[in-house]
């Protein structure tokens, strides 16, 4: 029987498709990419402009690759089945490179793709296996090379000019630019005042059925207020509004005595058509607005729904189609399934005569179907018990949107009433209007509410009109005038940022989540009340990059590159031609930037601020944590030591040396054993000579050291204006919940061998989700912030705090370094059995193992690998026992329980036990079981083993 090997990316996906393939198939997971560019080198050939990447096995993936090679060696056929997109094709290509090292091995490698993980789709895919699509591989490889060229060649500039550790990204920089420019718009915004007027009316003899109408103009002339110009320079106006209070008072005065009448009533039928099934960007936006999911969480939950969920009798099943797509296209089978469900469950009145069809954007890749349920008859309610809360919410959203897309439109009766108020004062007619609607037939709204459509004050769907048949005269209850001011454009949230990226053609469905994650991880933006605010470093870096690389970081050029990558994928353009065109512009701008980029790190910009200490002007400087104000009188010049020998021989030469190195004012000091015995500030050369002579006169004081130092003021203050505004309620720097990229579950903070990190809670589940994220140094510092314990220091009385040290958590005094008290875990009622003076305390060794030792160390060197217990041995009378934890349980043993030299035997592994030292204590056999052994350590309690970070990881992304 032939044996086939199938390789996918994730264990969850492997488990799902394995049951569809049956015997003869072994399904393994590569767990993402197995090859990448090296971290310590640019990894792209530039000298001859071939742009050939140097690919290596990703660090940490050596064991995975070795396992796959062993399995491939014994397989008759190898099927590569990563996701059906560029990234998936690249993973398949890398797998083929590793597994197909000979012509014979390459012949048995095939590529399979499926848009949904169902039995039919998977088996159909294996019937149409193909070769790896080199065009898709080239498109992904080109994007990776573009990002590497930008990151590795611009980042060193930022290190030199701004701060080490910064990095630049081709697409991410443009995303930050959008946020920075929006913040500039908000800061420059000038509000416009306007007033609105509503009349609360009722028909004759119907005082209990009043309604509200909006003032729209006078004598047929619309009321409007100028509101600047749009981007094309055309005038903009605010409709149905008056410019100021004076104008409003004139209207109110004219309406004090007015006759109100119903001028006309018009009714018409309107239809609202259903929306297309979800594409990636729209799913991300709707999940944000309706479910409160951020982009990372949405894509993680969708990934798990796509890869498969155990739904009882049907086993592990993929519930939705592939979730990275920009096409609303749906397969005929799926449409037919939706139509059958609609007809059966809702009735034929909700089913259109023919299937609804939807067209995507002109530049859409159209590589995959829209996001839809894999089986329309599988309703959210029927599988709710198998899904987590977040999975059910997202599946319900996707299912309803898809079903609604194949239903008939909703029908509304829309009525518009025009009302006239004739003023008795001036005879003018003041126009009011009221619109309202009634749902005649709910259509697709029976399944899917279009809640994302915002309603303004005049939206007819928000109002309900009373019956106005045969009504002519109206009566006024009251007039309601209200002052308004226009608002600045809103800051971007995740949903609106995805929308604008899509509109401008920046990035693709598979990249939106990574873009948003990256700009936050680099701390170029932060979230304030779920809105993106650029940090100071983000604003500075973006300005530098846009000013010095105007072509590369232009939004239109970035969108053009995306279109060219699509052309590479379609085989219409060679990937090397694209990179050559890009590098021509990039190399030129890189050379100019190297010479002319502003040096922020060494910036000293004069300001009008003055020093609180000395009154000197302040200058704006740049430091590790951003810009700050520093006194212009601050100096880093080193003091000049005055030796008495040279001074007596030639004071002029010494004075010249001092005035060359320093400038006035200066301070002449004399110290004895670091104690100041003389100090005098001087402002000219004459005073300098006199002060040195005065300091040298006291010959009785031996060991005197005379030096001259620059007068310096160390005053600094924060540049608050450049920092994000965190003054709004709820806008403090509270860490946002983080969700797994793979399964969407909320990540948990754990401590590993190399410090705190974020881990998926399903790290050890079946199948496991191995997602972890290392924290930056700054994030680790936040996690290591001292936490109050509520206890007071017994030495100085200050609060005790919990800190994170090199060997784990410990409690110490908040007054450190003045008070060095550290709370120790002592064994109560027990003194050291060796010295009798010190206490016995718990210690942690450098490798993390626990031992117990005397607090009188180093005078007393008593230690024990097991916890001492203050009980005498009942057999030999030893002063203490030790507590040992073994697999069979917890025991109290005598520390004298040793084996003599004659009892040396071989262990199970064939090794000899160590011989006891000469003079060892007589063997004691006392042992007593006192409890059960604790459960073994798990990922949940101890965290996964983390790879040790190295300097290479600090290279720019």
PDB file of C-alpha atoms in Angstrom, residues 5 7-8 30 32-35 55 57 65 68-69 72 78-82 87-112 130-134 137:
ATOM      1  CA  UNK A   5       2.762  12.565   3.217  1.00  0.00           C
ATOM      2  CA  UNK A   7       2.206  18.908   4.987  1.00  0.00           C
ATOM      3  CA  UNK A   8       0.135  21.850   6.231  1.00  0.00           C
ATOM      4  CA  UNK A  30       5.386  22.837   9.346  1.00  0.00           C
ATOM      5  CA  UNK A  32       4.374  28.305   9.649  1.00  0.00           C
ATOM      6  CA  UNK A  33       7.399  29.260   7.552  1.00  0.00           C
ATOM      7  CA  UNK A  34      10.452  27.002   7.700  1.00  0.00           C
ATOM      8  CA  UNK A  35      12.839  29.289   5.741  1.00  0.00           C
ATOM      9  CA  UNK A  55      17.286  31.639   2.293  1.00  0.00           C
ATOM     10  CA  UNK A  57      16.231  27.363   7.690  1.00  0.00           C
ATOM     11  CA  UNK A  65      12.584  20.232   9.076  1.00  0.00           C
ATOM     12  CA  UNK A  68       9.589  16.312   7.761  1.00  0.00           C
ATOM     13  CA  UNK A  69      12.630  14.982   5.916  1.00  0.00           C
ATOM     14  CA  UNK A  72       9.322  12.369   3.271  1.00  0.00           C
ATOM     15  CA  UNK A  78       4.314  14.303  -0.935  1.00  0.00           C
ATOM     16  CA  UNK A  79       1.459  16.795  -0.983  1.00  0.00           C
ATOM     17  CA  UNK A  80       2.116  20.376   0.096  1.00  0.00           C
ATOM     18  CA  UNK A  81      -1.118  21.912   1.430  1.00  0.00           C
ATOM     19  CA  UNK A  82      -0.442  25.288   3.096  1.00  0.00           C
ATOM     20  CA  UNK A  87       2.404  33.157   1.898  1.00  0.00           C
ATOM     21  CA  UNK A  88       1.109  29.605   1.632  1.00  0.00           C
ATOM     22  CA  UNK A  89       2.671  29.164  -1.804  1.00  0.00           C
ATOM     23  CA  UNK A  90       6.004  30.414  -0.446  1.00  0.00           C
ATOM     24  CA  UNK A  91       5.812  27.916   2.426  1.00  0.00           C
ATOM     25  CA  UNK A  92       5.138  25.147  -0.117  1.00  0.00           C
ATOM     26  CA  UNK A  93       8.120  26.319  -2.199  1.00  0.00           C
ATOM     27  CA  UNK A  94      10.426  26.281   0.834  1.00  0.00           C
ATOM     28  CA  UNK A  95       9.206  22.813   1.768  1.00  0.00           C
ATOM     29  CA  UNK A  96       9.913  21.664  -1.779  1.00  0.00           C
ATOM     30  CA  UNK A  97      13.454  23.092  -1.544  1.00  0.00           C
ATOM     31  CA  UNK A  98      14.120  21.137   1.650  1.00  0.00           C
ATOM     32  CA  UNK A  99      12.427  17.877   0.668  1.00  0.00           C
ATOM     33  CA  UNK A 100      13.173  17.757  -3.063  1.00  0.00           C
ATOM     34  CA  UNK A 101      16.965  17.647  -3.038  1.00  0.00           C
ATOM     35  CA  UNK A 102      17.131  15.182  -5.936  1.00  0.00           C
ATOM     36  CA  UNK A 103      15.260  14.739  -9.220  1.00  0.00           C
ATOM     37  CA  UNK A 104      13.622  11.589  -7.918  1.00  0.00           C
ATOM     38  CA  UNK A 105      12.337  13.307  -4.786  1.00  0.00           C
ATOM     39  CA  UNK A 106      11.109  16.348  -6.740  1.00  0.00           C
ATOM     40  CA  UNK A 107       8.933  14.140  -8.958  1.00  0.00           C
ATOM     41  CA  UNK A 108       6.809  12.988  -6.042  1.00  0.00           C
ATOM     42  CA  UNK A 109       6.111  16.519  -4.682  1.00  0.00           C
ATOM     43  CA  UNK A 110       2.731  18.071  -5.576  1.00  0.00           C
ATOM     44  CA  UNK A 111       0.809  21.149  -4.436  1.00  0.00           C
ATOM     45  CA  UNK A 112      -2.844  21.064  -3.343  1.00  0.00           C
ATOM     46  CA  UNK A 130      -0.518  20.731  -9.347  1.00  0.00           C
ATOM     47  CA  UNK A 131       3.035  22.045  -9.273  1.00  0.00           C
ATOM     48  CA  UNK A 132       4.068  24.943  -7.048  1.00  0.00           C
ATOM     49  CA  UNK A 133       3.000  28.201  -8.730  1.00  0.00           C
ATOM     50  CA  UNK A 134       6.253  30.084  -9.270  1.00  0.00           C
ATOM     51  CA  UNK A 137       6.193  32.477  -5.010  1.00  0.00           C
TER      52      UNK A 137
END
